[in-house]
PDB file of C-alpha atoms and ligand atoms in Angstrom:
ATOM      1  CA  MET U   1     -36.640   1.767  36.939  1.00  0.00           C
ATOM      2  CA  LYS U   2     -33.761   2.403  39.309  1.00  0.00           C
ATOM      3  CA  LYS U   3     -30.236   1.944  37.891  1.00  0.00           C
ATOM      4  CA  PHE U   4     -27.512   0.094  39.712  1.00  0.00           C
ATOM      5  CA  ILE U   5     -23.856   1.192  39.624  1.00  0.00           C
ATOM      6  CA  ILE U   6     -21.634  -1.312  41.384  1.00  0.00           C
ATOM      7  CA  GLY U   7     -17.911  -0.723  41.872  1.00  0.00           C
ATOM      8  CA  ASN U   8     -15.649  -3.772  42.185  1.00  0.00           C
ATOM      9  CA  TRP U   9     -12.391  -2.730  43.803  1.00  0.00           C
ATOM     10  CA  LYS U  10     -10.865  -6.197  43.416  1.00  0.00           C
ATOM     11  CA  MET U  11      -7.650  -6.733  45.463  1.00  0.00           C
ATOM     12  CA  HIS U  12      -6.837  -3.037  45.723  1.00  0.00           C
ATOM     13  CA  LEU U  13      -6.473  -0.658  48.719  1.00  0.00           C
ATOM     14  CA  ASN U  14      -5.637  -1.551  52.275  1.00  0.00           C
ATOM     15  CA  VAL U  15      -8.035  -0.590  55.084  1.00  0.00           C
ATOM     16  CA  HIS U  16      -6.571   2.836  55.593  1.00  0.00           C
ATOM     17  CA  GLU U  17      -6.534   3.625  51.836  1.00  0.00           C
ATOM     18  CA  ALA U  18     -10.108   2.295  51.529  1.00  0.00           C
ATOM     19  CA  SER U  19     -11.302   4.631  54.225  1.00  0.00           C
ATOM     20  CA  LEU U  20      -9.595   7.649  52.605  1.00  0.00           C
ATOM     21  CA  PHE U  21     -11.027   6.734  49.229  1.00  0.00           C
ATOM     22  CA  VAL U  22     -14.566   6.423  50.688  1.00  0.00           C
ATOM     23  CA  ALA U  23     -14.145   9.895  52.194  1.00  0.00           C
ATOM     24  CA  LYS U  24     -13.322  11.109  48.699  1.00  0.00           C
ATOM     25  CA  LEU U  25     -16.310   9.282  47.182  1.00  0.00           C
ATOM     26  CA  ALA U  26     -18.548  10.835  49.852  1.00  0.00           C
ATOM     27  CA  GLN U  27     -17.669  14.225  48.385  1.00  0.00           C
ATOM     28  CA  THR U  28     -17.842  13.319  44.700  1.00  0.00           C
ATOM     29  CA  VAL U  29     -20.553  10.703  44.153  1.00  0.00           C
ATOM     30  CA  PRO U  30     -23.962  12.343  43.819  1.00  0.00           C
ATOM     31  CA  THR U  31     -26.763  10.952  45.977  1.00  0.00           C
ATOM     32  CA  LYS U  32     -29.608  10.089  43.610  1.00  0.00           C
ATOM     33  CA  ARG U  33     -32.842   8.425  44.435  1.00  0.00           C
ATOM     34  CA  ASN U  34     -32.937   6.720  41.029  1.00  0.00           C
ATOM     35  CA  VAL U  35     -29.461   5.119  41.307  1.00  0.00           C
ATOM     36  CA  GLU U  36     -28.376   2.445  43.777  1.00  0.00           C
ATOM     37  CA  VAL U  37     -24.633   2.888  44.206  1.00  0.00           C
ATOM     38  CA  VAL U  38     -22.713  -0.093  45.673  1.00  0.00           C
ATOM     39  CA  ILE U  39     -19.026  -0.421  46.360  1.00  0.00           C
ATOM     40  CA  CYS U  40     -17.300  -3.776  46.814  1.00  0.00           C
ATOM     41  CA  PRO U  41     -14.014  -3.428  48.704  1.00  0.00           C
ATOM     42  CA  SER U  42     -11.860  -6.281  50.055  1.00  0.00           C
ATOM     43  CA  PHE U  43     -13.379  -8.248  52.931  1.00  0.00           C
ATOM     44  CA  ILE U  44     -11.038  -6.625  55.448  1.00  0.00           C
ATOM     45  CA  ALA U  45     -12.389  -3.144  54.686  1.00  0.00           C
ATOM     46  CA  LEU U  46     -16.080  -4.046  54.960  1.00  0.00           C
ATOM     47  CA  GLN U  47     -16.315  -3.671  58.712  1.00  0.00           C
ATOM     48  CA  PRO U  48     -14.716  -0.193  59.036  1.00  0.00           C
ATOM     49  CA  LEU U  49     -16.465   1.046  55.909  1.00  0.00           C
ATOM     50  CA  SER U  50     -19.797  -0.217  57.251  1.00  0.00           C
ATOM     51  CA  LEU U  51     -19.390   2.371  60.040  1.00  0.00           C
ATOM     52  CA  GLN U  52     -18.190   5.116  57.701  1.00  0.00           C
ATOM     53  CA  ILE U  53     -20.462   5.168  54.679  1.00  0.00           C
ATOM     54  CA  ASN U  54     -23.658   7.127  54.366  1.00  0.00           C
ATOM     55  CA  TYR U  55     -26.174   4.477  53.378  1.00  0.00           C
ATOM     56  CA  ARG U  56     -28.332   6.989  51.564  1.00  0.00           C
ATOM     57  CA  GLN U  57     -25.407   7.617  49.257  1.00  0.00           C
ATOM     58  CA  MET U  58     -24.079   4.098  48.761  1.00  0.00           C
ATOM     59  CA  LYS U  59     -24.255   0.485  49.928  1.00  0.00           C
ATOM     60  CA  LEU U  60     -21.605  -2.136  50.460  1.00  0.00           C
ATOM     61  CA  GLY U  61     -21.010  -5.360  48.619  1.00  0.00           C
ATOM     62  CA  ALA U  62     -18.616  -8.276  49.115  1.00  0.00           C
ATOM     63  CA  GLN U  63     -16.649  -9.580  46.151  1.00  0.00           C
ATOM     64  CA  ASP U  64     -17.326 -13.205  46.965  1.00  0.00           C
ATOM     65  CA  CYS U  65     -18.336 -15.522  49.881  1.00  0.00           C
ATOM     66  CA  TYR U  66     -18.195 -19.168  50.841  1.00  0.00           C
ATOM     67  CA  TRP U  67     -21.403 -21.176  50.520  1.00  0.00           C
ATOM     68  CA  ARG U  68     -21.488 -22.848  53.935  1.00  0.00           C
ATOM     69  CA  ASP U  69     -22.712 -20.663  56.770  1.00  0.00           C
ATOM     70  CA  SER U  70     -20.044 -21.713  59.287  1.00  0.00           C
ATOM     71  CA  GLY U  71     -17.633 -24.520  60.039  1.00  0.00           C
ATOM     72  CA  ALA U  72     -14.068 -25.764  59.582  1.00  0.00           C
ATOM     73  CA  PHE U  73     -13.275 -23.896  56.359  1.00  0.00           C
ATOM     74  CA  THR U  74     -10.033 -22.093  57.050  1.00  0.00           C
ATOM     75  CA  GLY U  75      -9.628 -18.830  55.262  1.00  0.00           C
ATOM     76  CA  GLU U  76     -13.169 -18.617  53.971  1.00  0.00           C
ATOM     77  CA  ILE U  77     -15.832 -15.964  54.765  1.00  0.00           C
ATOM     78  CA  SER U  78     -19.505 -16.922  54.756  1.00  0.00           C
ATOM     79  CA  ALA U  79     -22.574 -14.974  53.734  1.00  0.00           C
ATOM     80  CA  THR U  80     -23.720 -15.367  57.345  1.00  0.00           C
ATOM     81  CA  GLN U  81     -20.601 -13.453  58.474  1.00  0.00           C
ATOM     82  CA  LEU U  82     -21.315 -10.746  55.935  1.00  0.00           C
ATOM     83  CA  ARG U  83     -24.760  -9.981  57.348  1.00  0.00           C
ATOM     84  CA  GLY U  84     -24.810  -6.480  58.763  1.00  0.00           C
ATOM     85  CA  LEU U  85     -21.587  -5.574  56.903  1.00  0.00           C
ATOM     86  CA  ALA U  86     -22.698  -5.868  53.252  1.00  0.00           C
ATOM     87  CA  GLN U  87     -25.992  -5.749  51.442  1.00  0.00           C
ATOM     88  CA  TYR U  88     -24.745  -7.255  48.120  1.00  0.00           C
ATOM     89  CA  VAL U  89     -22.401 -10.081  47.179  1.00  0.00           C
ATOM     90  CA  LEU U  90     -20.761 -10.659  43.811  1.00  0.00           C
ATOM     91  CA  VAL U  91     -20.989 -14.314  42.847  1.00  0.00           C
ATOM     92  CA  GLY U  92     -19.208 -16.019  39.970  1.00  0.00           C
ATOM     93  CA  HIS U  93     -17.117 -13.022  38.830  1.00  0.00           C
ATOM     94  CA  SER U  94     -15.035 -14.053  35.800  1.00  0.00           C
ATOM     95  CA  GLU U  95     -11.867 -13.824  37.887  1.00  0.00           C
ATOM     96  CA  ARG U  96     -13.374 -16.300  40.362  1.00  0.00           C
ATOM     97  CA  ARG U  97     -14.364 -18.598  37.479  1.00  0.00           C
ATOM     98  CA  HIS U  98     -11.139 -18.346  35.437  1.00  0.00           C
ATOM     99  CA  VAL U  99      -8.352 -17.542  37.920  1.00  0.00           C
ATOM    100  CA  PHE U 100      -9.711 -19.621  40.810  1.00  0.00           C
ATOM    101  CA  ASP U 101     -11.511 -22.319  38.756  1.00  0.00           C
ATOM    102  CA  GLU U 102     -14.844 -21.851  40.473  1.00  0.00           C
ATOM    103  CA  ASP U 103     -17.368 -24.144  38.874  1.00  0.00           C
ATOM    104  CA  ASP U 104     -21.061 -23.758  38.247  1.00  0.00           C
ATOM    105  CA  ARG U 105     -21.948 -25.968  41.209  1.00  0.00           C
ATOM    106  CA  GLU U 106     -20.088 -23.791  43.677  1.00  0.00           C
ATOM    107  CA  ILE U 107     -21.546 -20.675  42.112  1.00  0.00           C
ATOM    108  CA  ARG U 108     -25.044 -22.102  42.472  1.00  0.00           C
ATOM    109  CA  PHE U 109     -24.413 -22.900  46.164  1.00  0.00           C
ATOM    110  CA  LYS U 110     -23.107 -19.388  46.705  1.00  0.00           C
ATOM    111  CA  VAL U 111     -26.182 -17.760  45.137  1.00  0.00           C
ATOM    112  CA  GLN U 112     -28.317 -19.840  47.512  1.00  0.00           C
ATOM    113  CA  ALA U 113     -26.150 -18.971  50.517  1.00  0.00           C
ATOM    114  CA  VAL U 114     -26.409 -15.263  49.767  1.00  0.00           C
ATOM    115  CA  LEU U 115     -30.197 -15.403  49.433  1.00  0.00           C
ATOM    116  CA  ARG U 116     -30.500 -17.618  52.541  1.00  0.00           C
ATOM    117  CA  ASN U 117     -28.733 -14.900  54.517  1.00  0.00           C
ATOM    118  CA  GLY U 118     -30.914 -12.079  53.236  1.00  0.00           C
ATOM    119  CA  LEU U 119     -28.340 -10.443  51.005  1.00  0.00           C
ATOM    120  CA  VAL U 120     -28.541  -9.676  47.265  1.00  0.00           C
ATOM    121  CA  PRO U 121     -26.530 -11.881  44.957  1.00  0.00           C
ATOM    122  CA  VAL U 122     -25.038 -10.281  41.823  1.00  0.00           C
ATOM    123  CA  LEU U 123     -24.611 -13.332  39.590  1.00  0.00           C
ATOM    124  CA  CYS U 124     -21.865 -12.578  37.088  1.00  0.00           C
ATOM    125  CA  ILE U 125     -21.937 -14.381  33.765  1.00  0.00           C
ATOM    126  CA  GLY U 126     -20.186 -13.976  30.418  1.00  0.00           C
ATOM    127  CA  GLU U 127     -18.364 -15.752  27.654  1.00  0.00           C
ATOM    128  CA  THR U 128     -14.649 -15.787  26.877  1.00  0.00           C
ATOM    129  CA  ALA U 129     -13.250 -14.485  23.534  1.00  0.00           C
ATOM    130  CA  THR U 130     -12.852 -18.049  22.296  1.00  0.00           C
ATOM    131  CA  GLU U 131     -16.379 -19.000  23.246  1.00  0.00           C
ATOM    132  CA  ARG U 132     -17.595 -15.973  21.352  1.00  0.00           C
ATOM    133  CA  SER U 133     -15.549 -16.690  18.239  1.00  0.00           C
ATOM    134  CA  ASP U 134     -16.822 -20.293  18.392  1.00  0.00           C
ATOM    135  CA  GLY U 135     -20.387 -18.909  18.196  1.00  0.00           C
ATOM    136  CA  ASP U 136     -21.224 -20.268  21.686  1.00  0.00           C
ATOM    137  CA  VAL U 137     -22.508 -17.110  23.404  1.00  0.00           C
ATOM    138  CA  GLU U 138     -26.123 -18.200  23.748  1.00  0.00           C
ATOM    139  CA  HIS U 139     -25.173 -21.614  24.945  1.00  0.00           C
ATOM    140  CA  ILE U 140     -22.555 -20.425  27.479  1.00  0.00           C
ATOM    141  CA  ILE U 141     -24.571 -17.659  29.121  1.00  0.00           C
ATOM    142  CA  GLY U 142     -27.722 -19.853  29.022  1.00  0.00           C
ATOM    143  CA  ASP U 143     -25.864 -22.631  30.866  1.00  0.00           C
ATOM    144  CA  GLN U 144     -24.309 -20.233  33.412  1.00  0.00           C
ATOM    145  CA  LEU U 145     -27.768 -18.844  34.134  1.00  0.00           C
ATOM    146  CA  VAL U 146     -29.547 -22.189  34.374  1.00  0.00           C
ATOM    147  CA  SER U 147     -26.872 -23.543  36.646  1.00  0.00           C
ATOM    148  CA  GLY U 148     -26.518 -20.419  38.812  1.00  0.00           C
ATOM    149  CA  LEU U 149     -30.245 -20.011  39.283  1.00  0.00           C
ATOM    150  CA  LEU U 150     -31.233 -23.665  39.534  1.00  0.00           C
ATOM    151  CA  ASN U 151     -32.142 -23.644  43.205  1.00  0.00           C
ATOM    152  CA  VAL U 152     -33.516 -20.119  43.368  1.00  0.00           C
ATOM    153  CA  GLY U 153     -37.235 -20.102  44.260  1.00  0.00           C
ATOM    154  CA  ALA U 154     -39.836 -18.246  42.259  1.00  0.00           C
ATOM    155  CA  ASP U 155     -40.329 -16.012  45.279  1.00  0.00           C
ATOM    156  CA  GLN U 156     -36.625 -15.140  45.359  1.00  0.00           C
ATOM    157  CA  ILE U 157     -35.802 -14.316  41.747  1.00  0.00           C
ATOM    158  CA  ASP U 158     -36.763 -10.638  42.270  1.00  0.00           C
ATOM    159  CA  GLU U 159     -33.874 -10.325  44.717  1.00  0.00           C
ATOM    160  CA  VAL U 160     -31.206 -11.461  42.231  1.00  0.00           C
ATOM    161  CA  LEU U 161     -29.181  -9.190  39.978  1.00  0.00           C
ATOM    162  CA  ILE U 162     -27.419 -10.466  36.851  1.00  0.00           C
ATOM    163  CA  ALA U 163     -24.214  -8.857  35.601  1.00  0.00           C
ATOM    164  CA  TYR U 164     -23.338  -9.657  31.994  1.00  0.00           C
ATOM    165  CA  GLU U 165     -19.598  -9.309  31.726  1.00  0.00           C
ATOM    166  CA  PRO U 166     -18.075 -10.619  28.500  1.00  0.00           C
ATOM    167  CA  VAL U 167     -14.600 -11.740  29.678  1.00  0.00           C
ATOM    168  CA  TRP U 168     -12.955 -10.213  26.558  1.00  0.00           C
ATOM    169  CA  ALA U 169     -14.294  -6.748  27.463  1.00  0.00           C
ATOM    170  CA  ILE U 170     -12.917  -6.574  31.017  1.00  0.00           C
ATOM    171  CA  SER U 171     -10.149  -3.994  31.143  1.00  0.00           C
ATOM    172  CA  THR U 172      -7.628  -6.339  32.744  1.00  0.00           C
ATOM    173  CA  SER U 173      -8.128  -9.130  30.213  1.00  0.00           C
ATOM    174  CA  ASP U 174      -5.336  -9.803  27.650  1.00  0.00           C
ATOM    175  CA  LYS U 175      -6.525  -7.512  24.895  1.00  0.00           C
ATOM    176  CA  PRO U 176      -9.792  -5.934  26.049  1.00  0.00           C
ATOM    177  CA  ILE U 177     -12.176  -4.982  23.271  1.00  0.00           C
ATOM    178  CA  LEU U 178     -15.048  -2.589  23.697  1.00  0.00           C
ATOM    179  CA  PRO U 179     -18.271  -4.401  22.765  1.00  0.00           C
ATOM    180  CA  GLU U 180     -20.728  -2.885  20.372  1.00  0.00           C
ATOM    181  CA  PRO U 181     -24.023  -1.924  21.999  1.00  0.00           C
ATOM    182  CA  GLN U 182     -25.794  -4.492  19.805  1.00  0.00           C
ATOM    183  CA  ASP U 183     -23.612  -7.284  21.269  1.00  0.00           C
ATOM    184  CA  ILE U 184     -24.820  -6.349  24.691  1.00  0.00           C
ATOM    185  CA  GLU U 185     -28.415  -5.960  23.579  1.00  0.00           C
ATOM    186  CA  ALA U 186     -28.339  -9.445  22.061  1.00  0.00           C
ATOM    187  CA  ALA U 187     -26.923 -10.933  25.288  1.00  0.00           C
ATOM    188  CA  VAL U 188     -29.524  -9.160  27.419  1.00  0.00           C
ATOM    189  CA  LYS U 189     -32.301 -10.652  25.273  1.00  0.00           C
ATOM    190  CA  ILE U 190     -30.849 -14.121  25.799  1.00  0.00           C
ATOM    191  CA  ILE U 191     -30.633 -13.510  29.568  1.00  0.00           C
ATOM    192  CA  ARG U 192     -34.207 -12.208  29.879  1.00  0.00           C
ATOM    193  CA  ALA U 193     -35.532 -15.035  27.708  1.00  0.00           C
ATOM    194  CA  GLN U 194     -33.744 -17.623  29.848  1.00  0.00           C
ATOM    195  CA  VAL U 195     -35.000 -16.083  33.108  1.00  0.00           C
ATOM    196  CA  ALA U 196     -38.549 -15.982  31.635  1.00  0.00           C
ATOM    197  CA  HIS U 197     -38.234 -19.643  30.643  1.00  0.00           C
ATOM    198  CA  MET U 198     -37.228 -20.565  34.217  1.00  0.00           C
ATOM    199  CA  PHE U 199     -39.370 -18.172  36.294  1.00  0.00           C
ATOM    200  CA  GLY U 200     -42.054 -16.775  34.005  1.00  0.00           C
ATOM    201  CA  ARG U 201     -42.513 -13.712  31.766  1.00  0.00           C
ATOM    202  CA  GLU U 202     -42.742 -11.164  34.526  1.00  0.00           C
ATOM    203  CA  ALA U 203     -39.455 -12.307  36.053  1.00  0.00           C
ATOM    204  CA  GLY U 204     -37.733 -12.146  32.663  1.00  0.00           C
ATOM    205  CA  LYS U 205     -38.967  -8.590  32.233  1.00  0.00           C
ATOM    206  CA  ASN U 206     -38.266  -7.371  35.752  1.00  0.00           C
ATOM    207  CA  ILE U 207     -34.912  -8.879  36.580  1.00  0.00           C
ATOM    208  CA  ALA U 208     -32.146  -6.258  36.772  1.00  0.00           C
ATOM    209  CA  VAL U 209     -29.381  -6.918  34.217  1.00  0.00           C
ATOM    210  CA  LEU U 210     -26.141  -4.964  34.480  1.00  0.00           C
ATOM    211  CA  TYR U 211     -23.346  -4.691  31.923  1.00  0.00           C
ATOM    212  CA  GLY U 212     -19.678  -4.906  32.983  1.00  0.00           C
ATOM    213  CA  GLY U 213     -16.495  -4.489  30.969  1.00  0.00           C
ATOM    214  CA  SER U 214     -14.304  -1.342  30.620  1.00  0.00           C
ATOM    215  CA  VAL U 215     -17.097   1.047  31.579  1.00  0.00           C
ATOM    216  CA  ASP U 216     -15.911   4.621  32.090  1.00  0.00           C
ATOM    217  CA  LYS U 217     -17.592   8.021  32.145  1.00  0.00           C
ATOM    218  CA  ASP U 218     -17.064   8.480  28.403  1.00  0.00           C
ATOM    219  CA  ASN U 219     -18.757   5.278  27.266  1.00  0.00           C
ATOM    220  CA  ALA U 220     -21.235   4.902  30.182  1.00  0.00           C
ATOM    221  CA  ARG U 221     -24.013   6.747  28.317  1.00  0.00           C
ATOM    222  CA  THR U 222     -23.744   4.335  25.391  1.00  0.00           C
ATOM    223  CA  TYR U 223     -23.742   1.198  27.511  1.00  0.00           C
ATOM    224  CA  LEU U 224     -26.320   2.332  30.056  1.00  0.00           C
ATOM    225  CA  SER U 225     -28.670   3.286  27.212  1.00  0.00           C
ATOM    226  CA  VAL U 226     -28.714  -0.233  25.725  1.00  0.00           C
ATOM    227  CA  ASP U 227     -32.223  -1.556  25.716  1.00  0.00           C
ATOM    228  CA  GLY U 228     -32.756  -3.813  28.732  1.00  0.00           C
ATOM    229  CA  ILE U 229     -29.654  -2.727  30.683  1.00  0.00           C
ATOM    230  CA  ASP U 230     -30.286  -1.548  34.270  1.00  0.00           C
ATOM    231  CA  GLY U 231     -26.829  -0.600  35.380  1.00  0.00           C
ATOM    232  CA  ALA U 232     -23.124  -1.260  35.288  1.00  0.00           C
ATOM    233  CA  LEU U 233     -20.533  -3.277  37.170  1.00  0.00           C
ATOM    234  CA  VAL U 234     -17.455  -1.133  37.110  1.00  0.00           C
ATOM    235  CA  GLY U 235     -13.920  -2.403  37.859  1.00  0.00           C
ATOM    236  CA  GLY U 236     -10.937  -0.153  37.185  1.00  0.00           C
ATOM    237  CA  LYS U 237     -12.837   3.110  37.011  1.00  0.00           C
ATOM    238  CA  SER U 238     -14.532   2.509  40.342  1.00  0.00           C
ATOM    239  CA  LEU U 239     -11.160   3.361  41.923  1.00  0.00           C
ATOM    240  CA  ILE U 240     -11.056   6.791  40.315  1.00  0.00           C
ATOM    241  CA  ALA U 241     -13.531   9.042  42.126  1.00  0.00           C
ATOM    242  CA  PRO U 242     -14.423  11.481  39.316  1.00  0.00           C
ATOM    243  CA  GLU U 243     -14.870   8.611  36.843  1.00  0.00           C
ATOM    244  CA  PHE U 244     -17.131   6.641  39.232  1.00  0.00           C
ATOM    245  CA  ALA U 245     -19.096   9.791  40.163  1.00  0.00           C
ATOM    246  CA  GLY U 246     -19.484  10.631  36.455  1.00  0.00           C
ATOM    247  CA  ILE U 247     -20.922   7.192  35.720  1.00  0.00           C
ATOM    248  CA  VAL U 248     -23.425   7.557  38.601  1.00  0.00           C
ATOM    249  CA  GLU U 249     -24.471  10.968  37.273  1.00  0.00           C
ATOM    250  CA  ILE U 250     -25.040   9.569  33.752  1.00  0.00           C
ATOM    251  CA  ALA U 251     -27.011   6.603  35.173  1.00  0.00           C
ATOM    252  CA  SER U 252     -29.284   9.055  36.985  1.00  0.00           C
ATOM    253  CA  GLU U 253     -29.870  11.143  33.883  1.00  0.00           C
ATOM    254  CA  ILE U 254     -30.786   8.004  31.899  1.00  0.00           C
ATOM    255  CA  ALA U 255     -33.079   6.695  34.645  1.00  0.00           C
ATOM    256  CA  LYS U 256     -34.811  10.063  34.693  1.00  0.00           C
ATOM    257  CA  SER U 257     -35.317  10.241  30.960  1.00  0.00           C
ATOM    258  CA  GLU U 258     -36.649   6.634  30.883  1.00  0.00           C
ATOM    259  CA  ALA U 259     -39.088   7.523  33.724  1.00  0.00           C
ATOM    260  CA  ASP U 260     -40.233  10.664  31.824  1.00  0.00           C
ATOM    261  CA  LYS U 261     -40.865   8.529  28.732  1.00  0.00           C
ATOM    262  CA  ASP U 262     -42.966   6.023  30.683  1.00  0.00           C
ATOM    263  CA  GLU U 263     -45.251   8.757  32.047  1.00  0.00           C
TER     264      GLU U 263
HETATM  265  C1  PEP Y   1     -14.953  -6.236  36.415  1.00  0.00           C
HETATM  266  O1  PEP Y   1     -13.910  -6.841  36.628  1.00  0.00           O
HETATM  267  O2  PEP Y   1     -16.006  -6.562  36.963  1.00  0.00           O
HETATM  268  C2  PEP Y   1     -14.929  -5.127  35.471  1.00  0.00           C
HETATM  269  C3  PEP Y   1     -16.044  -4.811  34.898  1.00  0.00           C
HETATM  270  O3  PEP Y   1     -13.691  -4.522  35.288  1.00  0.00           O
HETATM  271  P1  PEP Y   1     -13.389  -3.285  34.350  1.00  0.00           P
HETATM  272  O4  PEP Y   1     -14.495  -2.258  34.517  1.00  0.00           O
HETATM  273  O5  PEP Y   1     -12.064  -2.785  34.801  1.00  0.00           O
HETATM  274  O6  PEP Y   1     -13.354  -3.803  32.940  1.00  0.00           O
END
C-alpha cells in the first residue's frame, strides 16, 4: 500500500519564503510512485504554490477550514474556497483542539464539509499526557473517532485519512516524549477496530492511519515500520528540506519492502 508523508508547516513562512522553500523541496524530495507527499502551508501560500508545485512530486493540503461553504463568517476559509487549491485538509489538529478550543461537533462538521467539497480530510486524533496517565487512551481516541466520523457515509470512509498524534509526542508540546513503537501499534489497533465497528471489517483494514509526533529522518524507519501505520504527519522537520526528503525516501523503501513481501 502507498505511504503518505504529510508536512504541516503550521504558522511558518510568508508567501515569498514558502515559494523559495518549495523550490528547494522540488530539488530534494524524491518523486516516488509508492509515496503520496503532501505539504500544508498557510492558507495565503496555497494559491501561489498551487501554480508552482509539480503535482507528480507532491500535493497541497490546508491546515484547517470552516465547515460552512460560504456566508457571513468573517476571517474564515471554507472547503469550497479550497477546491482547486488543495487536495487535502487537516481537521482537528491538536493545536486546533487545544489552543483554539475546537470541539468534536465542529470537527465533525469540518470532516463533512471537506468530503462534500471533494477533498480528502485528514482527521487528527490523539490523547494528552494526562489522559494517557489516567489510562484513558482507548476511550479518548475512540470518542474522537466516533464523533469525527459520525456523519461520514459508508461510501465515503475510503476517502478519509486518520492521523494518530499523541499530544505529548508533538515536538512543540511542553516536554515531548518519543513514543515506543508498541504505544503506536496499540493505538492503531484501537483505531482500526473502531472504524471496523462503525463501517465494517474492510474499512477497518483499509483506512490509512498515519502517525504524527516528532518524526525525523532518524526515527522515521522505526515509526513507519509499525504494524498498521501507513505514513506520517510531520511538523517541525517538514520545514527542513533534507529531513523531509529523507523521511519520504524511507517511506518509499518501506512501501517497497511491504509490497515485495505481499507478492
Ligand atoms: C504536528 O504538529 O502535526 C507534528 C507532528 O509536529 P512535530 O512533527 O513537530 O512533532
